[in-house]
mmCIF file of C-alpha atoms and ligand atoms in Angstrom:
data_model
loop_
_atom_site.group_PDB
_atom_site.id
_atom_site.type_symbol
_atom_site.label_atom_id
_atom_site.label_comp_id
_atom_site.label_asym_id
_atom_site.label_seq_id
_atom_site.Cartn_x
_atom_site.Cartn_y
_atom_site.Cartn_z
ATOM 1 C CA MET A 1 0.255 -0.011 -0.161
ATOM 2 C CA PRO A 2 1.844 3.375 -1.290
ATOM 3 C CA TYR A 3 1.602 5.154 1.890
ATOM 4 C CA ALA A 4 0.744 7.719 -1.361
ATOM 5 C CA GLU A 5 -2.297 6.842 -0.452
ATOM 6 C CA ILE A 6 -2.899 6.406 2.783
ATOM 7 C CA PRO A 7 -4.018 10.634 4.319
ATOM 8 C CA GLY A 8 -0.996 12.483 6.309
ATOM 9 C CA LEU A 9 1.869 10.669 4.883
ATOM 10 C CA ALA A 10 3.887 11.814 3.109
ATOM 11 C CA ALA A 11 5.995 10.754 -0.294
ATOM 12 C CA SER A 12 9.327 9.352 0.391
ATOM 13 C CA THR A 13 12.038 10.460 -1.692
ATOM 14 C CA ALA A 14 15.470 8.660 -0.873
ATOM 15 C CA SER A 15 16.838 6.570 -3.853
ATOM 16 C CA GLY A 16 16.132 2.807 -3.258
ATOM 17 C CA HIS A 17 12.726 3.932 -0.271
ATOM 18 C CA ARG A 18 9.788 2.884 -2.065
ATOM 19 C CA GLY A 19 7.386 4.886 -0.005
ATOM 20 C CA GLU A 20 4.849 2.347 0.418
ATOM 21 C CA PHE A 21 3.853 -0.497 3.640
ATOM 22 C CA LEU A 22 4.453 -4.276 2.286
ATOM 23 C CA ILE A 23 1.674 -6.029 4.318
ATOM 24 C CA GLY A 24 1.554 -9.734 5.018
ATOM 25 C CA HIS A 25 3.142 -12.882 6.816
ATOM 26 C CA LEU A 26 6.588 -13.710 7.769
ATOM 27 C CA ALA A 27 7.094 -17.103 10.134
ATOM 28 C CA ALA A 28 2.947 -17.208 10.547
ATOM 29 C CA ARG A 29 2.714 -13.675 12.107
ATOM 30 C CA PRO A 30 1.066 -10.790 10.671
ATOM 31 C CA VAL A 31 3.873 -8.656 9.913
ATOM 32 C CA ILE A 32 4.214 -5.233 8.295
ATOM 33 C CA ALA A 33 7.501 -3.479 6.351
ATOM 34 C CA MET A 34 8.904 -0.213 5.154
ATOM 35 C CA ALA A 35 9.598 -0.153 2.050
ATOM 36 C CA GLY A 36 10.736 3.158 1.913
ATOM 37 C CA ARG A 37 11.244 5.421 4.976
ATOM 38 C CA LEU A 38 11.242 9.497 5.540
ATOM 39 C CA HIS A 39 14.216 11.403 7.100
ATOM 40 C CA VAL A 40 14.481 14.408 8.222
ATOM 41 C CA TYR A 41 17.590 15.595 4.912
ATOM 42 C CA GLU A 42 14.328 15.203 3.029
ATOM 43 C CA GLY A 43 12.430 17.933 4.762
ATOM 44 C CA HIS A 44 10.328 16.366 6.816
ATOM 45 C CA SER A 45 9.683 16.904 10.621
ATOM 46 C CA LEU A 46 9.886 14.481 12.569
ATOM 47 C CA ARG A 47 6.487 14.085 13.396
ATOM 48 C CA GLU A 48 6.126 13.538 10.057
ATOM 49 C CA VAL A 49 9.117 10.854 9.957
ATOM 50 C CA THR A 50 7.342 9.067 13.139
ATOM 51 C CA ARG A 51 3.906 9.225 10.985
ATOM 52 C CA PRO A 52 4.501 6.082 9.736
ATOM 53 C CA VAL A 53 5.303 4.190 12.697
ATOM 54 C CA ALA A 54 2.840 4.957 14.934
ATOM 55 C CA LEU A 55 -0.263 4.649 12.632
ATOM 56 C CA MET A 56 0.931 0.685 12.517
ATOM 57 C CA ALA A 57 1.033 1.163 16.724
ATOM 58 C CA GLY A 58 -1.767 2.042 16.576
ATOM 59 C CA LEU A 59 -2.217 -1.299 14.437
ATOM 60 C CA GLY A 60 -1.393 -3.030 17.189
ATOM 61 C CA ILE A 61 2.556 -4.740 16.562
ATOM 62 C CA ASN A 62 4.049 -6.154 18.917
ATOM 63 C CA GLU A 63 8.134 -5.250 18.290
ATOM 64 C CA LEU A 64 9.503 -3.125 15.732
ATOM 65 C CA VAL A 65 12.488 -3.426 14.312
ATOM 66 C CA VAL A 66 14.347 -1.294 12.390
ATOM 67 C CA SER A 67 18.006 -1.117 10.296
ATOM 68 C CA CYS A 68 19.531 1.837 8.577
ATOM 69 C CA ALA A 69 23.225 2.430 7.101
ATOM 70 C CA ALA A 70 25.301 3.843 9.269
ATOM 71 C CA GLY A 71 29.234 5.256 9.436
ATOM 72 C CA GLY A 72 31.319 3.548 11.611
ATOM 73 C CA LEU A 73 33.181 5.380 14.226
ATOM 74 C CA ASN A 74 34.412 3.204 16.103
ATOM 75 C CA PRO A 75 38.336 2.730 14.618
ATOM 76 C CA ASN A 76 36.734 -1.540 15.280
ATOM 77 C CA PHE A 77 34.602 -1.362 13.009
ATOM 78 C CA ASN A 78 34.772 -2.892 9.364
ATOM 79 C CA VAL A 79 32.695 -2.229 6.688
ATOM 80 C CA GLY A 80 29.484 -4.019 5.547
ATOM 81 C CA ASP A 81 28.932 -4.977 9.691
ATOM 82 C CA LEU A 82 25.770 -5.058 11.414
ATOM 83 C CA VAL A 83 25.863 -3.397 14.954
ATOM 84 C CA LEU A 84 23.253 -4.026 17.216
ATOM 85 C CA LEU A 85 22.120 -0.336 18.849
ATOM 86 C CA ASN A 86 21.849 -0.799 22.510
ATOM 87 C CA GLU A 87 23.086 3.238 23.404
ATOM 88 C CA HIS A 88 21.319 6.350 21.368
ATOM 89 C CA SER A 89 22.129 9.667 20.597
ATOM 90 C CA SER A 90 19.981 11.929 19.083
ATOM 91 C CA TRP A 91 21.029 15.692 17.226
ATOM 92 C CA LEU A 92 18.434 15.766 15.088
ATOM 93 C CA ASP A 93 16.735 19.395 14.364
ATOM 94 C CA GLY A 94 12.228 19.131 16.124
ATOM 95 C CA LYS A 95 10.801 17.922 18.139
ATOM 96 C CA LEU A 96 8.864 14.099 18.203
ATOM 97 C CA GLY A 97 5.516 13.841 18.201
ATOM 98 C CA ALA A 98 4.276 10.798 20.870
ATOM 99 C CA PRO A 99 1.963 9.011 18.842
ATOM 100 C CA PRO A 100 -1.747 9.774 20.440
ATOM 101 C CA ILE A 101 -2.436 8.589 24.150
ATOM 102 C CA SER A 102 -5.011 6.698 22.111
ATOM 103 C CA PHE A 103 -2.842 4.465 20.410
ATOM 104 C CA GLN A 104 -0.447 3.435 23.522
ATOM 105 C CA ARG A 105 -0.753 -0.240 25.119
ATOM 106 C CA THR A 106 1.108 1.024 28.899
ATOM 107 C CA ASN A 107 1.006 3.122 31.438
ATOM 108 C CA ASP A 108 3.811 5.322 30.013
ATOM 109 C CA SER A 109 0.358 7.955 29.755
ATOM 110 C CA ALA A 110 1.622 9.639 32.347
ATOM 111 C CA ASN A 111 4.958 10.438 31.016
ATOM 112 C CA GLU A 112 3.276 11.334 27.357
ATOM 113 C CA SER A 113 0.856 13.711 29.410
ATOM 114 C CA ALA A 114 3.677 15.375 30.771
ATOM 115 C CA ALA A 115 4.944 15.166 27.240
ATOM 116 C CA ALA A 116 2.339 17.038 25.708
ATOM 117 C CA ALA A 117 1.628 19.816 28.575
ATOM 118 C CA GLY A 118 5.536 20.698 27.902
ATOM 119 C CA CYS A 119 7.074 19.207 31.099
ATOM 120 C CA PHE A 120 10.137 17.345 30.001
ATOM 121 C CA ARG A 121 10.040 12.742 29.889
ATOM 122 C CA ARG A 122 11.829 10.254 31.349
ATOM 123 C CA SER A 123 14.434 8.852 28.495
ATOM 124 C CA LEU A 124 13.233 6.331 27.447
ATOM 125 C CA SER A 125 14.934 2.398 26.509
ATOM 126 C CA THR A 126 14.800 1.322 22.713
ATOM 127 C CA CYS A 127 16.482 -1.675 23.129
ATOM 128 C CA ASP A 128 14.462 -4.806 23.862
ATOM 129 C CA PRO A 129 16.579 -6.825 26.391
ATOM 130 C CA GLN A 130 14.772 -9.711 25.173
ATOM 131 C CA LEU A 131 14.369 -8.710 21.452
ATOM 132 C CA ASP A 132 18.923 -8.188 21.193
ATOM 133 C CA ALA A 133 19.219 -11.885 23.208
ATOM 134 C CA ILE A 134 17.627 -13.811 19.974
ATOM 135 C CA ALA A 135 19.262 -11.424 17.750
ATOM 136 C CA HIS A 136 22.487 -12.645 18.652
ATOM 137 C CA GLN A 137 21.704 -16.031 19.758
ATOM 138 C CA THR A 138 20.823 -15.605 15.674
ATOM 139 C CA ALA A 139 23.594 -14.230 14.906
ATOM 140 C CA HIS A 140 25.633 -16.819 17.060
ATOM 141 C CA THR A 141 23.699 -19.689 14.884
ATOM 142 C CA ASN A 142 24.706 -18.791 11.774
ATOM 143 C CA GLY A 143 28.155 -18.039 12.414
ATOM 144 C CA PHE A 144 28.051 -13.875 12.257
ATOM 145 C CA GLU A 145 28.912 -12.178 14.482
ATOM 146 C CA LEU A 146 26.351 -8.478 15.595
ATOM 147 C CA ARG A 147 27.932 -6.015 17.345
ATOM 148 C CA ARG A 148 26.688 -3.931 19.426
ATOM 149 C CA GLY A 149 27.522 -0.033 19.779
ATOM 150 C CA MET A 150 25.907 3.421 20.544
ATOM 151 C CA TYR A 151 24.295 5.651 17.619
ATOM 152 C CA LEU A 152 24.446 9.342 17.251
ATOM 153 C CA ALA A 153 21.381 10.647 15.021
ATOM 154 C CA VAL A 154 22.159 13.392 13.095
ATOM 155 C CA ASN A 155 19.577 16.228 10.212
ATOM 156 C CA GLY A 156 22.278 15.080 7.821
ATOM 157 C CA PRO A 157 22.613 15.051 4.444
ATOM 158 C CA ASN A 158 26.226 16.214 4.477
ATOM 159 C CA TYR A 159 28.718 13.382 5.767
ATOM 160 C CA GLU A 160 30.647 13.924 8.257
ATOM 161 C CA THR A 161 33.593 16.574 8.165
ATOM 162 C CA ARG A 162 36.468 15.202 9.929
ATOM 163 C CA ALA A 163 36.243 17.635 12.458
ATOM 164 C CA GLU A 164 32.980 16.111 13.504
ATOM 165 C CA CYS A 165 33.794 13.169 12.570
ATOM 166 C CA ARG A 166 37.007 13.340 15.787
ATOM 167 C CA MET A 167 34.139 15.123 18.116
ATOM 168 C CA MET A 168 31.318 12.447 18.039
ATOM 169 C CA ARG A 169 33.942 9.694 18.370
ATOM 170 C CA ARG A 170 35.098 11.576 21.563
ATOM 171 C CA LEU A 171 31.615 11.742 23.569
ATOM 172 C CA GLY A 172 31.449 7.713 22.618
ATOM 173 C CA ALA A 173 29.269 7.385 19.857
ATOM 174 C CA ASP A 174 29.650 4.008 17.620
ATOM 175 C CA LEU A 175 28.116 4.720 14.159
ATOM 176 C CA VAL A 176 26.565 7.794 12.418
ATOM 177 C CA GLY A 177 23.363 8.285 10.844
ATOM 178 C CA MET A 178 20.446 10.247 9.516
ATOM 179 C CA SER A 179 17.365 7.721 10.549
ATOM 180 C CA THR A 180 15.859 5.379 12.972
ATOM 181 C CA VAL A 181 16.113 7.143 16.701
ATOM 182 C CA PRO A 182 12.802 8.472 16.318
ATOM 183 C CA GLU A 183 10.338 5.679 15.244
ATOM 184 C CA LEU A 184 12.400 3.463 17.106
ATOM 185 C CA LEU A 185 10.767 6.503 20.401
ATOM 186 C CA CYS A 186 7.112 6.943 19.236
ATOM 187 C CA ALA A 187 7.111 2.740 18.785
ATOM 188 C CA ALA A 188 8.962 2.317 22.627
ATOM 189 C CA SER A 189 7.213 5.245 23.834
ATOM 190 C CA ALA A 190 4.246 3.772 22.838
ATOM 191 C CA GLY A 191 4.780 0.595 24.405
ATOM 192 C CA VAL A 192 6.108 -0.864 21.165
ATOM 193 C CA ARG A 193 9.050 -3.634 22.005
ATOM 194 C CA THR A 194 11.992 -2.003 19.959
ATOM 195 C CA LEU A 195 15.710 -2.919 18.062
ATOM 196 C CA GLY A 196 16.693 -1.293 16.164
ATOM 197 C CA ILE A 197 20.031 -2.399 13.814
ATOM 198 C CA SER A 198 22.528 -0.159 11.882
ATOM 199 C CA VAL A 199 25.002 -1.855 8.782
ATOM 200 C CA VAL A 200 28.325 -0.296 8.497
ATOM 201 C CA THR A 201 28.134 0.753 5.009
ATOM 202 C CA ASN A 202 30.989 3.445 5.540
ATOM 203 C CA LEU A 203 33.509 4.293 7.887
ATOM 204 C CA ALA A 204 33.282 7.022 9.425
ATOM 205 C CA LEU A 205 36.276 8.552 10.948
ATOM 206 C CA PRO A 206 39.538 11.318 11.480
ATOM 207 C CA ASP A 207 41.330 10.490 8.367
ATOM 208 C CA ALA A 208 38.667 8.278 6.679
ATOM 209 C CA PRO A 209 35.558 10.757 7.123
ATOM 210 C CA ALA A 210 32.716 9.549 4.994
ATOM 211 C CA THR A 211 33.069 9.825 0.950
ATOM 212 C CA ALA A 212 30.829 6.787 0.814
ATOM 213 C CA ASP A 213 28.191 7.470 -1.965
ATOM 214 C CA HIS A 214 24.479 6.522 -1.976
ATOM 215 C CA ALA A 215 25.359 4.015 -4.253
ATOM 216 C CA ASP A 216 27.708 2.393 -2.181
ATOM 217 C CA VAL A 217 25.958 2.677 0.731
ATOM 218 C CA LEU A 218 22.593 0.804 -0.889
ATOM 219 C CA GLU A 219 25.495 -1.797 -2.380
ATOM 220 C CA VAL A 220 27.479 -2.529 0.794
ATOM 221 C CA CYS A 221 22.855 -3.221 2.135
ATOM 222 C CA GLU A 222 22.642 -5.406 -0.284
ATOM 223 C CA ARG A 223 25.713 -8.172 1.259
ATOM 224 C CA ALA A 224 23.798 -7.195 4.853
ATOM 225 C CA ALA A 225 20.690 -8.251 3.793
ATOM 226 C CA GLU A 226 20.640 -12.128 4.123
ATOM 227 C CA ARG A 227 22.005 -11.806 8.248
ATOM 228 C CA LEU A 228 19.334 -9.095 8.658
ATOM 229 C CA GLN A 229 16.941 -11.527 7.320
ATOM 230 C CA GLN A 230 17.821 -14.615 9.545
ATOM 231 C CA ILE A 231 17.436 -11.533 12.443
ATOM 232 C CA VAL A 232 14.865 -11.088 11.362
ATOM 233 C CA ARG A 233 12.742 -14.232 10.807
ATOM 234 C CA ALA A 234 13.419 -15.315 14.434
ATOM 235 C CA ILE A 235 12.028 -12.255 15.952
ATOM 236 C CA ALA A 236 8.812 -12.264 14.540
ATOM 237 C CA THR A 237 9.692 -16.553 15.059
ATOM 238 C CA HIS A 238 10.303 -16.430 18.371
ATOM 239 C CA GLY A 239 9.445 -12.604 19.621
ATOM 240 C CA ALA A 240 5.967 -12.180 21.027
HETATM 241 N N1 HPA B 301 26.878 9.903 7.779
HETATM 242 C C1 HPA B 301 25.613 10.173 8.832
HETATM 243 N N2 HPA B 301 24.594 8.512 7.860
HETATM 244 C C2 HPA B 301 25.250 7.209 7.250
HETATM 245 C C3 HPA B 301 27.076 7.438 6.750
HETATM 246 C C4 HPA B 301 27.625 8.197 7.199
HETATM 247 O O1 HPA B 301 28.451 8.311 7.065
HETATM 248 N N3 HPA B 301 26.543 6.496 5.777
HETATM 249 C C5 HPA B 301 25.332 6.010 6.561
HETATM 250 N N4 HPA B 301 24.873 6.989 6.340
#
């Protein structure tokens, strides 16, 4: 179902992002996949970026797995590595819209009401321990490495300068990317269990700052697809 057919959803414009929901079954469980995401660098607000996730939360999803391309700031990472996002920090512009209270199935409405009233909100963990364990077990069983790391979300669309790579690494980031954190936070605030996984598509090191063009990013993601599919299938099988 194209996003454009759903009132209130913005069309996706980034190359490689088709802009439609794929609805079906995986491992005998109903799933919705987003073929294409929305990004702040396309000119969307955080509210627009997270609206498809709020919609899926409203439809009653139990788990959300978000995958993304990222630059590797940690010198131990290699191009093609899969990294589970066990921590994050967001430098994205704008205010994150929470899903409507009626979408939420947790007792977190106090937190969201506080946010709606302009008060501070508690920060949410977006790395569900059970989904983390399933992902690592899958990697172990299938003989590939799954790393953990802190993901720093930035607006883009520029890749980072040498100085920014150095600064981000000093601040403790392992990965830098232009997506994912808003969707994870939106879902987590609705009581959905979440897991974020990055594919390291290029290195973003002070002495070798990112030069990856979008075609390289897509090619590395293509090579990571099978490992990601194994993880998503295992979560569909064992998740709930
Ligand atoms: N920086 C920001 N976003 C990215 C990168 C990067 O180096 N690679 C893929 N997405």
